[in-house]
Short mmCIF file of C-alpha atoms and ligand atoms in Angstrom, two decimals:
data_model
loop_
_atom_site.label_atom_id
_atom_site.label_comp_id
_atom_site.label_asym_id
_atom_site.label_seq_id
_atom_site.Cartn_x
_atom_site.Cartn_y
_atom_site.Cartn_z
CA MET A 13 -12.45 13.50 -26.48
CA TYR A 14 -10.11 11.50 -24.32
CA ASN A 15 -11.45 10.53 -20.92
CA TYR A 16 -8.59 11.33 -18.56
CA LYS A 17 -10.54 10.59 -15.43
CA LYS A 18 -11.32 7.07 -16.52
CA ARG A 19 -7.75 6.47 -17.58
CA LEU A 20 -6.37 7.88 -14.35
CA LEU A 21 -8.54 5.51 -12.38
CA ILE A 22 -7.28 2.57 -14.40
CA GLU A 23 -3.70 3.74 -13.99
CA LYS A 24 -4.13 4.20 -10.26
CA LYS A 25 -5.42 0.68 -9.93
CA LYS A 26 -2.47 -0.68 -11.85
CA PHE A 27 -0.13 1.36 -9.73
CA PHE A 28 -1.42 -0.01 -6.49
CA ASN A 29 -0.98 -3.57 -7.62
CA TYR A 30 2.54 -2.69 -8.57
CA SER A 31 3.09 -0.64 -5.45
CA SER A 32 2.29 -3.53 -3.17
CA LEU A 33 5.23 -5.41 -4.72
CA ILE A 34 7.77 -2.91 -3.45
CA LEU A 35 6.47 -2.87 0.09
CA PRO A 36 8.33 -4.96 2.64
CA THR A 37 7.05 -8.53 2.88
CA LEU A 38 4.97 -8.86 5.99
CA SER A 39 4.51 -12.58 6.20
CA PHE A 40 5.33 -12.79 9.92
CA ALA A 41 2.65 -12.89 12.61
CA ARG A 42 1.07 -9.58 13.37
CA SER A 43 2.71 -7.44 16.01
CA GLY A 44 2.13 -3.77 16.64
CA ASN A 45 -0.02 -1.15 15.05
CA HIS A 46 -0.81 -0.96 11.37
CA ILE A 47 -1.40 2.13 9.24
CA ILE A 48 -2.69 2.63 5.72
CA LEU A 49 -1.82 6.05 4.26
CA PRO A 50 -3.84 7.59 1.43
CA LYS A 51 -2.61 7.39 -2.15
CA LYS A 52 -0.90 10.58 -3.25
CA PRO A 53 -3.12 12.33 -5.79
CA PHE A 54 -1.85 13.07 -9.28
CA GLU A 55 -4.07 16.06 -9.94
CA TYR A 56 -4.78 17.63 -13.28
CA PHE A 57 -7.26 20.40 -14.07
CA HIS A 58 -8.71 20.71 -17.54
CA LYS A 59 -10.34 24.03 -18.47
CA LYS A 60 -12.00 23.04 -21.67
CA ARG A 61 -12.58 26.07 -23.89
CA GLU A 62 -12.32 26.87 -27.55
CA GLY A 63 -8.91 28.06 -28.64
CA LYS A 64 -5.25 27.25 -28.26
CA ARG A 65 -4.28 24.15 -26.32
CA ILE A 66 -1.90 24.98 -23.50
CA LEU A 67 -0.36 22.50 -21.07
CA ILE A 68 1.18 23.84 -17.86
CA ILE A 69 3.35 21.54 -15.74
CA GLY A 70 4.56 22.46 -12.27
CA GLY A 71 6.41 20.66 -9.51
CA ILE A 72 8.61 18.21 -11.40
CA HIS A 73 11.27 19.36 -8.94
CA GLY A 74 9.85 19.24 -5.43
CA ASN A 75 11.84 22.05 -3.82
CA GLU A 76 10.80 24.68 -6.41
CA MET A 77 7.76 26.08 -4.67
CA GLY A 78 7.46 29.27 -6.75
CA ALA A 79 6.83 27.05 -9.76
CA TYR A 80 4.15 24.77 -8.31
CA LYS A 81 2.43 27.54 -6.32
CA ALA A 82 2.17 29.66 -9.50
CA ALA A 83 0.83 26.68 -11.47
CA ASP A 84 -1.68 26.10 -8.68
CA LEU A 85 -2.96 29.71 -9.00
CA LEU A 86 -3.69 29.12 -12.70
CA VAL A 87 -6.25 26.50 -11.67
CA ASP A 88 -8.52 29.24 -10.29
CA MET A 89 -7.98 31.71 -13.14
CA ASP A 90 -10.35 32.46 -15.97
CA ILE A 91 -8.32 31.59 -19.08
CA LYS A 92 -9.96 31.68 -22.49
CA ALA A 93 -8.15 28.71 -24.01
CA ASP A 94 -8.13 24.91 -23.77
CA VAL A 95 -5.82 24.59 -20.78
CA LEU A 96 -4.61 21.52 -18.94
CA ILE A 97 -2.78 22.24 -15.68
CA ILE A 98 -0.78 19.67 -13.71
CA PRO A 99 0.53 21.76 -10.82
CA ARG A 100 2.14 19.03 -8.68
CA SER A 101 3.69 16.47 -11.02
CA ASN A 102 5.98 15.13 -8.31
CA PHE A 103 3.97 15.41 -5.10
CA THR A 104 6.22 13.04 -3.12
CA SER A 105 9.19 15.37 -3.68
CA ILE A 106 7.06 18.44 -2.91
CA LEU A 107 6.05 16.97 0.45
CA ALA A 108 9.70 16.05 1.16
CA ASP A 109 10.78 19.52 -0.12
CA VAL A 110 13.64 18.02 -2.14
CA ARG A 111 14.50 18.19 -5.84
CA GLY A 112 13.86 14.51 -6.45
CA TYR A 113 12.91 12.14 -3.60
CA ASN A 114 13.41 9.19 -5.96
CA GLY A 115 16.15 10.85 -8.03
CA ASP A 116 15.74 13.64 -10.58
CA MET A 117 12.37 13.10 -12.30
CA ASN A 118 13.42 15.45 -15.08
CA ARG A 119 16.01 12.92 -16.26
CA LYS A 120 13.51 10.08 -16.66
CA PHE A 121 11.51 11.02 -19.75
CA ASP A 122 13.63 9.15 -22.24
CA TYR A 123 13.68 5.95 -20.21
CA ILE A 124 12.27 4.92 -16.84
CA SER A 125 12.37 1.51 -15.20
CA LYS A 126 9.07 -0.03 -14.16
CA LYS A 127 10.61 -0.51 -10.71
CA ASP A 128 11.22 3.23 -10.31
CA PRO A 129 8.79 4.76 -7.75
CA ASP A 130 8.39 7.71 -10.19
CA PHE A 131 7.25 5.38 -13.00
CA TYR A 132 3.56 6.05 -12.44
CA CYS A 133 3.85 9.88 -12.47
CA VAL A 134 6.24 10.01 -15.44
CA GLU A 135 4.04 7.66 -17.48
CA LEU A 136 0.91 9.66 -16.62
CA LEU A 137 2.63 12.90 -17.63
CA LYS A 138 3.80 11.45 -20.94
CA GLU A 139 0.39 10.05 -21.67
CA ALA A 140 -1.37 13.32 -20.82
CA ILE A 141 1.03 15.22 -23.12
CA LEU A 142 0.63 12.85 -26.07
CA ASP A 143 -3.14 12.68 -25.73
CA PHE A 144 -3.72 16.38 -25.17
CA LYS A 145 -1.24 17.36 -27.94
CA PRO A 146 -0.84 20.97 -26.80
CA ASP A 147 0.13 23.83 -29.11
CA LEU A 148 2.38 24.96 -26.28
CA LEU A 149 3.78 23.23 -23.19
CA ILE A 150 5.39 25.14 -20.34
CA SER A 151 7.32 23.36 -17.60
CA MET A 152 7.78 25.57 -14.55
CA HIS A 153 10.89 25.62 -12.34
CA ASP A 154 12.81 27.70 -9.80
CA GLY A 155 16.49 27.63 -10.74
CA TYR A 156 19.60 28.56 -8.79
CA GLY A 157 20.94 32.14 -8.96
CA PHE A 158 20.41 34.76 -11.64
CA SER A 159 21.18 33.82 -15.23
CA SER A 160 21.64 37.43 -16.36
CA LYS A 161 24.53 37.80 -13.89
CA TYR A 162 26.21 34.39 -13.97
CA ARG A 163 26.43 32.33 -17.11
CA HIS A 164 25.99 29.02 -15.30
CA SER A 165 22.93 30.01 -13.28
CA TRP A 166 19.46 28.93 -14.36
CA GLY A 167 17.35 31.25 -12.18
CA GLN A 168 15.29 33.98 -13.91
CA SER A 169 15.29 32.53 -17.41
CA VAL A 170 13.34 31.14 -20.32
CA VAL A 171 15.03 27.89 -21.31
CA ILE A 172 14.94 26.65 -24.90
CA ASP A 173 16.46 23.45 -26.27
CA GLU A 174 17.45 24.98 -29.63
CA ILE A 175 17.08 28.30 -31.50
CA GLU A 176 14.74 26.44 -33.82
CA TYR A 177 13.56 22.86 -33.77
CA LYS A 178 11.61 21.37 -36.69
CA ASN A 179 9.19 24.22 -37.46
CA PHE A 180 9.19 25.59 -33.90
CA LYS A 181 10.76 29.06 -33.61
CA LEU A 182 11.76 28.64 -29.98
CA PHE A 183 14.19 31.56 -29.71
CA LYS A 184 11.81 33.99 -31.36
CA GLU A 185 9.00 33.18 -28.91
CA ALA A 186 11.35 33.17 -25.90
CA GLU A 187 12.69 36.57 -27.03
CA PHE A 188 9.16 38.02 -27.10
CA VAL A 189 8.49 36.73 -23.58
CA LYS A 190 11.83 37.93 -22.23
CA LYS A 191 11.58 41.40 -23.75
CA ASN A 192 8.06 42.07 -22.53
CA ALA A 193 8.29 40.32 -19.15
CA ASN A 194 11.42 42.30 -18.27
CA LYS A 195 9.40 45.54 -18.36
CA TYR A 196 7.75 44.30 -15.15
CA LEU A 197 10.60 42.42 -13.45
CA LYS A 198 13.09 43.87 -10.97
CA TRP A 199 15.27 40.80 -11.53
CA PRO A 200 15.34 40.41 -15.33
CA VAL A 201 15.06 37.08 -17.12
CA SER A 202 17.38 35.98 -19.92
CA ILE A 203 17.28 33.18 -22.46
CA ILE A 204 19.26 29.98 -21.95
CA ASN A 205 19.72 27.78 -25.00
CA THR A 206 20.81 24.28 -23.93
CA LYS A 207 21.50 23.20 -27.56
CA THR A 208 20.11 19.84 -26.55
CA PHE A 209 20.27 18.26 -30.01
CA SER A 210 23.06 20.19 -31.71
CA SER A 211 25.76 19.89 -29.04
CA THR A 212 26.82 17.55 -26.23
CA ILE A 213 27.24 20.20 -23.51
CA HIS A 214 23.82 19.50 -22.03
CA ASN A 215 23.43 15.84 -22.95
CA GLU A 216 21.26 15.31 -19.87
CA GLN A 217 18.59 17.57 -21.45
CA LYS A 218 17.82 14.80 -23.95
CA LYS A 219 16.30 12.91 -21.01
CA ALA A 220 14.38 15.95 -19.75
CA LEU A 221 10.72 16.71 -20.30
CA THR A 222 11.16 19.47 -22.91
CA GLY A 223 13.68 17.46 -24.96
CA TRP A 224 11.30 14.49 -24.95
CA CYS A 225 8.39 16.77 -25.96
CA LEU A 226 10.26 18.24 -28.93
CA LYS A 227 11.19 14.78 -30.18
CA ASN A 228 7.47 14.01 -30.05
CA ASN A 229 6.54 17.15 -32.00
CA ILE A 230 5.29 19.12 -29.00
CA LYS A 231 6.54 22.69 -28.65
CA ALA A 232 7.93 23.08 -25.13
CA PHE A 233 9.70 25.68 -22.97
CA CYS A 234 10.94 25.83 -19.39
CA ILE A 235 10.46 28.99 -17.40
CA GLU A 236 12.53 29.52 -14.28
CA ALA A 237 12.20 31.96 -11.40
CA SER A 238 15.18 32.19 -9.05
CA LYS A 239 15.41 30.21 -5.80
CA GLN A 240 17.24 33.25 -4.40
CA LEU A 241 14.42 35.78 -4.79
CA PRO A 242 13.54 37.33 -1.41
CA SER A 243 10.11 35.77 -1.04
CA LEU A 244 7.83 33.07 -2.36
CA LYS A 245 5.55 35.82 -3.69
CA ASP A 246 8.45 37.23 -5.77
CA LYS A 247 8.95 33.78 -7.33
CA VAL A 248 5.25 33.36 -8.10
CA TYR A 249 5.18 36.90 -9.52
CA THR A 250 8.09 36.12 -11.90
CA HIS A 251 6.26 33.03 -13.16
CA LEU A 252 2.95 34.81 -13.70
CA VAL A 253 4.60 37.73 -15.52
CA MET A 254 6.32 35.31 -17.92
CA LEU A 255 3.11 33.31 -18.40
CA ARG A 256 1.19 36.50 -19.19
CA GLU A 257 3.58 37.15 -22.08
CA PHE A 258 3.08 33.62 -23.40
CA PHE A 259 -0.68 34.27 -23.21
CA ASN A 260 -0.18 37.58 -25.11
CA LEU A 261 1.91 35.81 -27.74
CA TYR A 262 -0.83 33.21 -28.29
CA ASN A 263 -3.66 35.80 -28.10
CA ILE A 264 -5.15 34.22 -25.02
CA LYS A 265 -7.44 36.41 -22.92
CA SER A 266 -7.45 35.85 -19.18
CA ASN A 267 -7.73 37.55 -15.80
CA ILE A 268 -4.07 36.88 -14.97
CA ASP A 269 -3.55 40.65 -14.38
CA GLU A 270 -5.70 40.48 -11.24
CA TYR A 271 -3.55 37.66 -9.90
CA ILE A 272 -0.32 39.50 -10.71
CA LYS A 273 -1.50 42.71 -9.00
CA ASN A 274 -2.47 40.89 -5.86
CA ILE A 275 -0.62 37.62 -5.31
CA ASP A 276 -2.69 35.88 -2.70
CA LEU A 277 -1.34 32.47 -1.72
CA LYS A 278 -4.41 31.84 0.34
CA GLU A 279 -4.04 29.03 2.75
CA ILE A 280 -6.56 26.74 4.32
CA PHE A 281 -5.34 25.24 7.56
CA PRO A 282 -5.45 21.46 7.16
CA SER A 283 -7.48 19.08 9.28
CA VAL A 284 -7.28 15.29 9.27
CA LYS A 285 -9.87 12.63 10.05
CA LEU A 286 -8.21 9.55 11.52
CA LYS A 287 -9.89 6.21 11.81
CA ILE A 288 -8.48 4.16 14.67
CA ASN A 289 -10.11 0.75 14.78
CA ASN A 290 -13.71 1.84 14.27
CA GLN A 291 -13.51 5.25 15.92
CA PHE A 292 -13.13 8.53 14.02
CA TYR A 293 -11.10 11.51 15.26
CA ARG A 294 -10.97 14.94 13.59
CA ILE A 295 -7.59 16.57 14.33
CA ASN A 296 -6.40 20.11 13.52
CA LYS A 297 -3.46 20.70 15.89
CA THR A 298 -0.52 18.83 17.40
CA THR A 299 -2.05 15.90 19.23
CA LYS A 300 -0.85 12.83 21.15
CA ILE A 301 -2.94 9.69 20.86
CA LYS A 302 -2.48 6.61 23.04
CA LEU A 303 -3.34 3.69 20.79
CA PRO A 304 -5.22 0.56 21.82
CA LEU A 305 -3.29 -2.73 21.41
CA ASN A 306 -2.67 -3.71 17.76
CA ALA A 307 -4.54 -0.69 16.40
CA ASP A 308 -5.59 -0.36 12.76
CA ILE A 309 -5.21 3.21 11.54
CA GLU A 310 -6.43 4.86 8.38
CA ILE A 311 -6.54 8.46 7.20
CA ALA A 312 -10.22 8.79 6.40
CA ASP A 313 -10.08 12.35 5.09
CA ILE A 314 -7.81 15.39 4.69
CA LYS A 315 -9.33 18.86 4.41
CA GLY A 316 -7.26 21.87 3.37
CA ASN A 317 -5.49 23.21 0.29
CA ARG A 318 -4.86 21.24 -2.88
CA GLY A 319 -1.38 20.57 -1.43
CA SER A 320 -2.53 19.39 2.02
CA PHE A 321 -1.36 15.92 2.91
CA VAL A 322 -0.07 13.65 5.70
CA VAL A 323 3.38 12.07 5.73
CA PRO A 324 4.94 9.66 8.25
CA LYS A 325 8.07 11.08 9.87
CA GLY A 326 11.26 9.09 9.28
CA ILE A 327 9.54 6.50 7.04
CA ASN A 328 10.05 5.95 3.30
CA LEU A 329 7.51 8.23 1.62
CA ASN A 330 6.87 5.65 -1.11
CA TRP A 331 5.36 3.30 1.46
CA ARG A 332 1.64 3.27 2.08
CA LYS A 333 1.15 0.42 4.55
CA PHE A 334 3.35 -0.71 7.39
CA TYR A 335 3.51 -1.83 11.02
CA PHE A 336 4.92 0.33 13.81
CA LYS A 337 5.10 0.78 17.57
CA ASN A 338 5.24 4.59 17.78
CA LEU A 339 4.71 6.89 14.81
CA THR A 340 4.64 10.62 14.15
CA LEU A 341 2.49 11.89 11.29
CA GLU A 342 3.31 15.31 9.86
CA VAL A 343 0.37 17.28 8.49
CA LYS A 344 1.60 19.51 5.67
CA ASN A 345 0.51 22.10 3.15
CA ASP A 346 2.98 21.18 0.42
CA PHE A 347 6.48 21.72 1.89
CA GLU A 348 5.22 23.39 5.06
CA LYS A 349 4.62 21.37 8.22
CA LYS A 350 1.58 22.65 10.12
CA TYR A 351 1.47 20.22 13.07
CA GLU A 352 2.19 16.65 14.17
CA ILE A 353 0.09 13.73 15.31
CA HIS A 354 1.95 11.45 17.72
CA LEU A 355 0.64 7.90 17.77
CA LYS A 356 1.90 6.00 20.82
CA GLY A 357 1.79 2.23 21.05
ZN1 ZN B 6 13.74 22.55 -11.68
#
């Protein structure tokens, strides 16, 4: 069996060598305070069981919180299949709460430059997919509007690249999911066929994750809730109801019903341990800190949800090390800012 953990460590190491190349050159004499931010995790969760191999991918688009929050709930579920879950594929964009902080990641699967800040995540995703070789891959999104009302909207849909592709009966499976999921949905889902390979209308889909998967003989679908649903819970509910029908179709037993009945996006309030020179400070609310001269700052630890992290305000989120005079750190649970730490030089 493939050792993901080992590979991820190797990849991370490679990434940091590469990452240091894109940081500004700091050859001048030291002036000011210096901070080292933690590496953004690329988390995957493998529930190794007998049965069908299912790969769930959330968060390719950072401002689609229904998708990555629903994927995150799957991590805690009891699912009787061999399931790999990557809930936050594009964590930088999730923290920034934008579609693509470094451009649209879902257009980079056909080709990505080594200089692209998304290179590491896209390569890890591709490698995980090819190594895991799932029987079914689902990429989760929140699209604009309601596809059953407006032809050009993507919200509330199951997206397929073709009616059939190779021996994959994509429409037939999507139809099963749509028909059964709609019994439980106030805002019904419909099927969108992008005709990725048989027409040129959606040429961009050839560069997207599902198009790339199909070319590599992996059966793949997108499921989309709507960005315009009244609440985050409604978006998560739409995703879980569609996923339950995929589980039914593949005869996968799980306790997803419990999660659908009671959608609990339980939150742990984040706390941060800062190391300033050799002193440690545990912080859990908005705080001002007067720094000593030429301070060295590190984030020693972040406690909270799986999506808890620290980002520097007004600084390029791809940077990990830099000098500053004054700096504000935002402590976030995914898109949501919980408090700020003001570092004053
Ligand atoms: Zn999306």
